Tab-separated table of C-alpha atoms and ligand atoms in Angstrom:
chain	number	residue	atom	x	y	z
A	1	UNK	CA	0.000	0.000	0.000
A	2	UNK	CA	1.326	3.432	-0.969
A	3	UNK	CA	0.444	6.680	-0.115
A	4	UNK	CA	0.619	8.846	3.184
A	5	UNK	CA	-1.584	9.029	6.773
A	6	UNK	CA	-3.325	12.600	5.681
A	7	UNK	CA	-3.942	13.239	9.591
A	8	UNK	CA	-1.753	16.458	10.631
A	9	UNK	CA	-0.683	15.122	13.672
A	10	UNK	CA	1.948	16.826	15.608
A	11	UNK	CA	3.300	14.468	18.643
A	12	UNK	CA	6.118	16.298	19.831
A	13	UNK	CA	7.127	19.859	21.127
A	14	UNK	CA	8.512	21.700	24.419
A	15	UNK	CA	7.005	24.468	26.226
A	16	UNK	CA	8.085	26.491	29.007
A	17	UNK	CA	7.199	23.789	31.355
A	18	UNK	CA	10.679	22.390	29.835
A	19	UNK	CA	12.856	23.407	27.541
A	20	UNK	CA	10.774	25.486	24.961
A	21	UNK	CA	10.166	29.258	24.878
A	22	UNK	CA	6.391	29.600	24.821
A	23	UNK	CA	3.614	29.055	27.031
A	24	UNK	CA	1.172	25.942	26.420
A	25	UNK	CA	-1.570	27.981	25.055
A	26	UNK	CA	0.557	29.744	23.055
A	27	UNK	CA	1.809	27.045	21.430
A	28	UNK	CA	-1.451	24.964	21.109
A	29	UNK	CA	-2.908	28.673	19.094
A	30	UNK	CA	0.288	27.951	16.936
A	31	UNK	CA	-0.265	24.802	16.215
A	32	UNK	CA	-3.862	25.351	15.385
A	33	UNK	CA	-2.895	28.060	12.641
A	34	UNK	CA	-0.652	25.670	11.239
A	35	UNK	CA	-3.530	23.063	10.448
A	36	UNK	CA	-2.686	20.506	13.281
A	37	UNK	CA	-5.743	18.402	14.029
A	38	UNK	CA	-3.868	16.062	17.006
A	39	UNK	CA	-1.452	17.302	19.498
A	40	UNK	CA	0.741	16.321	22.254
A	41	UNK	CA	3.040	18.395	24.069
A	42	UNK	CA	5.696	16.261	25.314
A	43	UNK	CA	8.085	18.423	28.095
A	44	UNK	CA	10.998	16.494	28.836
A	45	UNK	CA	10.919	14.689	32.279
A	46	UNK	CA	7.626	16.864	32.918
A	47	UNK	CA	3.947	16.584	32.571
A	48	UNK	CA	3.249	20.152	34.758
A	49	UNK	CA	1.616	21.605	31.410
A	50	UNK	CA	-0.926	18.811	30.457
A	51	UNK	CA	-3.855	20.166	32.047
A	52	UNK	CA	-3.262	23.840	30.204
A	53	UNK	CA	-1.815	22.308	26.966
A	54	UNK	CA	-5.351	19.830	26.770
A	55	UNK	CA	-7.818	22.746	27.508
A	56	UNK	CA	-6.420	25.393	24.826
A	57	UNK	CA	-6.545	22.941	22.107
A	58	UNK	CA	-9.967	22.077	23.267
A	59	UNK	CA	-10.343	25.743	22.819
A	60	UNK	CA	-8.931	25.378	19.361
A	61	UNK	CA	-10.938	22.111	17.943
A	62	UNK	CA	-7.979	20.056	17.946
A	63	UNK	CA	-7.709	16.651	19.379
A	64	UNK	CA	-5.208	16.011	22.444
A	65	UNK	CA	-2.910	13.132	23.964
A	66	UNK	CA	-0.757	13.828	26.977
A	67	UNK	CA	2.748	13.658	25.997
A	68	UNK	CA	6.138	13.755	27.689
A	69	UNK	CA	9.724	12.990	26.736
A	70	UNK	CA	11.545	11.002	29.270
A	71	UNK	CA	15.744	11.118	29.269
A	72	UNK	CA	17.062	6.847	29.429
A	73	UNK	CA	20.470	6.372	29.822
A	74	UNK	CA	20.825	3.347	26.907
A	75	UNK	CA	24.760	1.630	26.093
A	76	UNK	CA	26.392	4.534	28.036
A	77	UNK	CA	24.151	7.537	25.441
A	78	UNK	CA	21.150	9.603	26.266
A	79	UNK	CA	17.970	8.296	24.726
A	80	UNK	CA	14.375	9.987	24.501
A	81	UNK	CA	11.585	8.278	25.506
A	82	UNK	CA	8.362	9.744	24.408
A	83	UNK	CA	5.146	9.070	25.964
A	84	UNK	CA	1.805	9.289	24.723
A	85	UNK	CA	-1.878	8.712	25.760
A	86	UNK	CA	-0.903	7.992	29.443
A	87	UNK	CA	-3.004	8.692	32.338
A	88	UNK	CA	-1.294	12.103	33.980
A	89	UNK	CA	-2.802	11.153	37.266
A	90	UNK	CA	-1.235	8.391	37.301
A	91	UNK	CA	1.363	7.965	40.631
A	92	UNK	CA	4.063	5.447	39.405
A	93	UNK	CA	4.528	7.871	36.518
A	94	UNK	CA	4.695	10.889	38.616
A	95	UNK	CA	7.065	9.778	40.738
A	96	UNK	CA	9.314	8.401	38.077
A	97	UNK	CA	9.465	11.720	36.789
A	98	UNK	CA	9.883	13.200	39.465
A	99	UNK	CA	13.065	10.996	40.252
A	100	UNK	CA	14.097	11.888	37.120
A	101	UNK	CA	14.120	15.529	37.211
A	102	UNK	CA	15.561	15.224	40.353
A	103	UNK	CA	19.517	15.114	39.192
A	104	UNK	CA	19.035	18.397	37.589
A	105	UNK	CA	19.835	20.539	39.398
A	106	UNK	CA	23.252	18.999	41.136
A	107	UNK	CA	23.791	18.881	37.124
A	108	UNK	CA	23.790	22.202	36.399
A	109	UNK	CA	25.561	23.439	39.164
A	110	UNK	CA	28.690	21.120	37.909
A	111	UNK	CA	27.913	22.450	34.349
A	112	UNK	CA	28.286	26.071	35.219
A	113	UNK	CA	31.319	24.741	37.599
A	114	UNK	CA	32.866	23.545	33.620
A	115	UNK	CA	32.171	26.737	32.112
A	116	UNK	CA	33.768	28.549	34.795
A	117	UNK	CA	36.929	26.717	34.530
A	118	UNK	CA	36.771	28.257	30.660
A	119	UNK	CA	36.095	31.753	31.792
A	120	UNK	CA	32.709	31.645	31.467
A	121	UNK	CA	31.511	33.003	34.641
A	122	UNK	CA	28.124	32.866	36.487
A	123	UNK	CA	26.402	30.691	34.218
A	124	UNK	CA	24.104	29.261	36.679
A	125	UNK	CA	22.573	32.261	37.196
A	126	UNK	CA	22.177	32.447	33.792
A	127	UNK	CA	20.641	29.988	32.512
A	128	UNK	CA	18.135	30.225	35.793
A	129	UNK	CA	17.363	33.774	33.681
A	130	UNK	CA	15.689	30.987	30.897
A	131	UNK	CA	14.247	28.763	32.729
A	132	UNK	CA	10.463	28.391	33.606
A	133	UNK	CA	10.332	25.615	35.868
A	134	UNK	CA	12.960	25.171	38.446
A	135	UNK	CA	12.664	21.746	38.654
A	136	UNK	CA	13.834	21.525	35.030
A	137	UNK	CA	16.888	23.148	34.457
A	138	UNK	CA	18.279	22.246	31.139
A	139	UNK	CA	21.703	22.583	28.969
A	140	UNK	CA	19.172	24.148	26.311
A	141	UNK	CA	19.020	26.982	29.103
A	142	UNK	CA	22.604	27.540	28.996
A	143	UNK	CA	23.025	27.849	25.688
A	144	UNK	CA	20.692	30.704	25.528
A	145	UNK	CA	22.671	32.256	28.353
A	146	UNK	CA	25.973	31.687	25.875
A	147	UNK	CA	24.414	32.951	22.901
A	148	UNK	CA	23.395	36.075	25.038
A	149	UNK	CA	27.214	36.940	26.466
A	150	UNK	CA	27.984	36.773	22.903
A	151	UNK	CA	30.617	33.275	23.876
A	152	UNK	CA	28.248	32.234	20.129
A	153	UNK	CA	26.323	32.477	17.615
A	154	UNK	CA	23.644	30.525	17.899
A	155	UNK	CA	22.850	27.453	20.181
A	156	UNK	CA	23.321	24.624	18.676
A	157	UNK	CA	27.554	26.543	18.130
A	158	UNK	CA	26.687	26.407	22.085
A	159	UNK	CA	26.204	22.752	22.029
A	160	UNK	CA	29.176	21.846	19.592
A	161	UNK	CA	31.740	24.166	21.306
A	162	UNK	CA	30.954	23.627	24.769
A	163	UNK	CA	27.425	21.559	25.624
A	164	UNK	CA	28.706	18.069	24.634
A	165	UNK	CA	30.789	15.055	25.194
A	166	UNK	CA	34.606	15.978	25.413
A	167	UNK	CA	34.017	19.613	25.734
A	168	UNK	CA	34.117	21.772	29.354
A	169	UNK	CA	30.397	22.402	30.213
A	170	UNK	CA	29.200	18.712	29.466
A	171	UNK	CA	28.614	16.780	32.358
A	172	UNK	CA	28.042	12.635	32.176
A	173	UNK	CA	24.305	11.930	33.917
A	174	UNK	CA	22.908	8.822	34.816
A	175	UNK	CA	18.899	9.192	33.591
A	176	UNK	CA	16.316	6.895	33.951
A	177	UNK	CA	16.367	3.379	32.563
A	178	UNK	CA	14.781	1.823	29.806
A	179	UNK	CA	12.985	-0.362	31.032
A	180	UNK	CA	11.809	2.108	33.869
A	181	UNK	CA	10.255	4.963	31.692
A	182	UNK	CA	8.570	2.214	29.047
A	183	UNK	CA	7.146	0.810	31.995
A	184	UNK	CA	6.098	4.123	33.693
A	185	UNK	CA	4.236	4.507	30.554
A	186	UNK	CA	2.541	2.010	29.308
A	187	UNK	CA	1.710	1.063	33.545
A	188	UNK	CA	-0.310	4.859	33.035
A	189	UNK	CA	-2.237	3.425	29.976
A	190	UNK	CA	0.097	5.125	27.545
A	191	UNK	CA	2.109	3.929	24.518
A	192	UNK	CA	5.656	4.496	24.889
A	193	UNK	CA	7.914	5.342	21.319
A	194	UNK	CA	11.871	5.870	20.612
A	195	UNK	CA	12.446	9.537	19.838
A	196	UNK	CA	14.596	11.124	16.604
A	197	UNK	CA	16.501	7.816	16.682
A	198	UNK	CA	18.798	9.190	14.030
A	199	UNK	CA	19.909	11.931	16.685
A	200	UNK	CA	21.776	8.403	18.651
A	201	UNK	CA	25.294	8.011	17.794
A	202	UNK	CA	24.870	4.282	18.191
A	203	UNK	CA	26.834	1.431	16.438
A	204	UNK	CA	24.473	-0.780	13.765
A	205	UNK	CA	24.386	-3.524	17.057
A	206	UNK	CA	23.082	-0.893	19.491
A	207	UNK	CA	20.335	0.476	17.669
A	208	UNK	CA	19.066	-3.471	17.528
A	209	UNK	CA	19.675	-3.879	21.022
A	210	UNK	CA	17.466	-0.974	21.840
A	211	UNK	CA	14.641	-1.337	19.831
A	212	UNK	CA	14.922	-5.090	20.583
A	213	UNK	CA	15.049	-4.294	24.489
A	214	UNK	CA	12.248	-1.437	24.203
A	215	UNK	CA	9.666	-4.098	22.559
A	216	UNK	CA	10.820	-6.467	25.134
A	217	UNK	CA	9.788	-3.998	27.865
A	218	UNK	CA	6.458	-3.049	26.047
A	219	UNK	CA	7.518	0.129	23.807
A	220	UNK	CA	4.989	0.156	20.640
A	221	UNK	CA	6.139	2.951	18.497
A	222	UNK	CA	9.165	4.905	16.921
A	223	UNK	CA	9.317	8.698	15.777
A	224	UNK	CA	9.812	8.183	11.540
A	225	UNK	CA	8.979	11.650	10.621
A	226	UNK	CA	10.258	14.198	13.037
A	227	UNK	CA	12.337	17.585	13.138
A	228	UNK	CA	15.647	15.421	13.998
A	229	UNK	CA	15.499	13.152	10.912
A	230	UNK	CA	16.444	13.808	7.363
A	231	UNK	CA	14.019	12.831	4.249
A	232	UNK	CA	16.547	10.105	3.900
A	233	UNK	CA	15.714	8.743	7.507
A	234	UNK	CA	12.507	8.959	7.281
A	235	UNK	CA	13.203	6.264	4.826
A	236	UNK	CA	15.388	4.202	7.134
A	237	UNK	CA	12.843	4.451	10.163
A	238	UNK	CA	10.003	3.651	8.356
A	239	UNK	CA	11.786	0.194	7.190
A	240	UNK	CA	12.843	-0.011	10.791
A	241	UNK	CA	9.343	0.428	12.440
A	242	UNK	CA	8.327	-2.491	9.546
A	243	UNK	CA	10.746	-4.832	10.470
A	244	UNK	CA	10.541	-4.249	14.502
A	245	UNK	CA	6.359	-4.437	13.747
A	246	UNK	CA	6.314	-0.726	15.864
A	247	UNK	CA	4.020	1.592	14.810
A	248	UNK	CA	5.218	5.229	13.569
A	249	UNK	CA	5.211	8.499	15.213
A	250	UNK	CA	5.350	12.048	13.513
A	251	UNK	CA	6.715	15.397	15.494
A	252	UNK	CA	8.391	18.797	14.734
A	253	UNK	CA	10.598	18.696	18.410
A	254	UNK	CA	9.848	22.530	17.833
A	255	UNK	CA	10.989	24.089	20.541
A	256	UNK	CA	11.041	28.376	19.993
A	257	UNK	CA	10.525	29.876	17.249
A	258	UNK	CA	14.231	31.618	17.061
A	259	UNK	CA	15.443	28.428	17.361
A	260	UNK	CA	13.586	25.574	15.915
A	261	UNK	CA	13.794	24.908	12.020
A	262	UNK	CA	10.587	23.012	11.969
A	263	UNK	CA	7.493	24.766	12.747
A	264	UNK	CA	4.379	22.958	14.597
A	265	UNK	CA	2.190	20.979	11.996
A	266	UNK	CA	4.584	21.060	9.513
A	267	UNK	CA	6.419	17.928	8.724
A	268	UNK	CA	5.655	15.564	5.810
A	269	UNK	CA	2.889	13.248	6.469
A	270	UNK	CA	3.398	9.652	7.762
A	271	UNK	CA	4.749	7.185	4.977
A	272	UNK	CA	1.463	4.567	4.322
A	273	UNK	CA	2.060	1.257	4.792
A	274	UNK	CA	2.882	1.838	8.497
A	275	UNK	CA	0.619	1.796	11.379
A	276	UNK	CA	0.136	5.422	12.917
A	277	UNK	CA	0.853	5.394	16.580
A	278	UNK	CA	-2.660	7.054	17.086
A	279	UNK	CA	-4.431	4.433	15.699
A	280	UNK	CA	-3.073	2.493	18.904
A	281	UNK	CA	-4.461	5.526	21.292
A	282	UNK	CA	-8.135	5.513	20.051
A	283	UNK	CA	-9.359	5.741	23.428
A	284	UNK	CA	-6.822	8.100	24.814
A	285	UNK	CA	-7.702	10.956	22.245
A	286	UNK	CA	-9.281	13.726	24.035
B	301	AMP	P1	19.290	18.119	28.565
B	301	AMP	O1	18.032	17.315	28.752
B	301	AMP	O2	19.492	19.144	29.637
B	301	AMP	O3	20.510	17.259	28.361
B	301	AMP	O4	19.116	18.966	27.237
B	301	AMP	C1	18.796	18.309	26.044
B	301	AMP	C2	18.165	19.297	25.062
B	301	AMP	O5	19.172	20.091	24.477
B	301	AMP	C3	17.491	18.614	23.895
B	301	AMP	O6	16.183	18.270	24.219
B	301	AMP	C4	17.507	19.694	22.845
B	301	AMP	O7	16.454	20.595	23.049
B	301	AMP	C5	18.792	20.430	23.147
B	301	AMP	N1	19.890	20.022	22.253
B	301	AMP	C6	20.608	18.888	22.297
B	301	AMP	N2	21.571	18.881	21.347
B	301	AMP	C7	21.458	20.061	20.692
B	301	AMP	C8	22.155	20.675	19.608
B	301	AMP	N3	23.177	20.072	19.009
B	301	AMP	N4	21.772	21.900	19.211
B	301	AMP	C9	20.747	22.536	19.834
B	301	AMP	N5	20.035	22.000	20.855
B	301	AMP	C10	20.381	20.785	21.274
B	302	MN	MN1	14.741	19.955	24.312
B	303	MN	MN1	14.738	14.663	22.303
B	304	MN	MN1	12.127	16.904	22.200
């Protein structure tokens, strides 16, 4: 079967609650001019904007399921975990959030510790200056604070030159495990899918071992057509999510829009032939 899923479904963004720049409702209006008909917004480690996020696209006809983005550590690399449809009330997932927020902030004081050891001073305090919930400090924070001293450019120079493995404001974290957040998920009545897996600079063995251990632990989905991934990989994911029999997720990631190259909505539709990860959330469509 050829074709494309027609539904302009957008299952992944950030808002203030995390590491985006705009306010739930603000971003649900955006999303609404841009044509999307189901939404998620999916903060990472954080699911303190559902309520708002589900009542302005009420207010703007479009469907909702709750969404978050949960950090794994998987082979020694940080891996996404999104999370869709899931009960918010839900306590096993609250409190594994919660856990995993809770190295944060020990995090960040070590990454402004790096930067000061570069001669970038204060950085703490000013990334704090960018961030809207203080239980989710982020190294998207700081790189705002670097672009404003003028250290860069832009952010992701911010990440190259000073936000990541090998260089002096990146700091190794232990996050939550696999098996953990797929659990926390799918426990809460929610389907649990591999974010951007593109983004992972895994070897060809890895990336088997973790979609073979996140089916083993109940995942059900993988993003195919997201912000992250090239036309190319949407190629290469949509084979994957065949062979692994996972259905497909679509999502800008957008995140601000100074910063994001893919607006809300946007995207290419879903490759057909694949199974849509909202026809798995029927029931969990509000
Ligand atoms: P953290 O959870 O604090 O490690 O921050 C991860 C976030 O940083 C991601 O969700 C992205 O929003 C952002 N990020 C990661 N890598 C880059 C990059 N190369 N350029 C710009 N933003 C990035
Ligand atoms: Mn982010
Ligand atoms: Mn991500
Ligand atoms: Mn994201």
């Amino acid at each position: 079967m050829d074709g494309v899923s027609i539904l302009n479904a957008d299952l992944h963004c950030h808002s203030v609650v995390s590491d985006g720049t705009m306010t739930p409702e603000d971003l649900a209006a955006r999303a609404a001019a841009n044509g999307v008909e189901l939404w998620a917004l999916t903060d990472h480690d954080e699911i303190g904007g559902q309520q708002r996020a589900a009542a302005a696209a009420r207010a703007h006809g479009m469907k909702y399921l709750t969404g978050t983005e949960i950090s794994v550590t998987f082979a020694g690399e940080t891996v996404h975990i999104i999370g869709l449809g899931f009960d918010p009330e839900d306590p096993g997932m609250k409190r594994g959030l919660e856990e995993t927020r809770g190295g944060r902030e020990a995090r960040a004081r070590e990454i402004a510790a790096g930067l000061a050891q570069v001669g970038i001073k204060d950085a703490y305090e000013g990334a704090l200056k960018y961030v809207g919930n203080p239980e989710l400090i982020s190294r998207t924070h700081f790189a705002r604070f670097l672009v404003e001293t003028g250290a860069c450019r832009d952010t992701n120079e911010v990440f190259r030159k000073f936000l990541t493995d090998g260089k002096p404001g990146y700091v190794p974290h232990r996050w939550a495990s696999l098996k953990h957040a797929v659990q926390w998920i799918t426990d809460a009545g929610g389907v649990a899918v591999i974010a951007h897996p593109a983004r992972y600079k895994f070897t060809a063995n890895e990336e088997y071992a973790l979609f073979t251990e996140f089916k083993t632990h109940g995942g059900r989905g993988v993003e195919v057509v997201t912000g992250s991934h090239t036309p190319a990989e949407y190629v290469k994911y949509a084979e994957t999510a065949r062979e692994f029999g996972l259905a497909a997720s679509r999502g800008s990631d957008f995140h601000s829009p100074d910063e994001s190259h893919t607006d809300l909505g946007k995207l290419p539709f879903l490759p057909g032939a694949l199974t849509p990860v909202w026809e798995l959330l029927a029931d969990r469509i509000r």
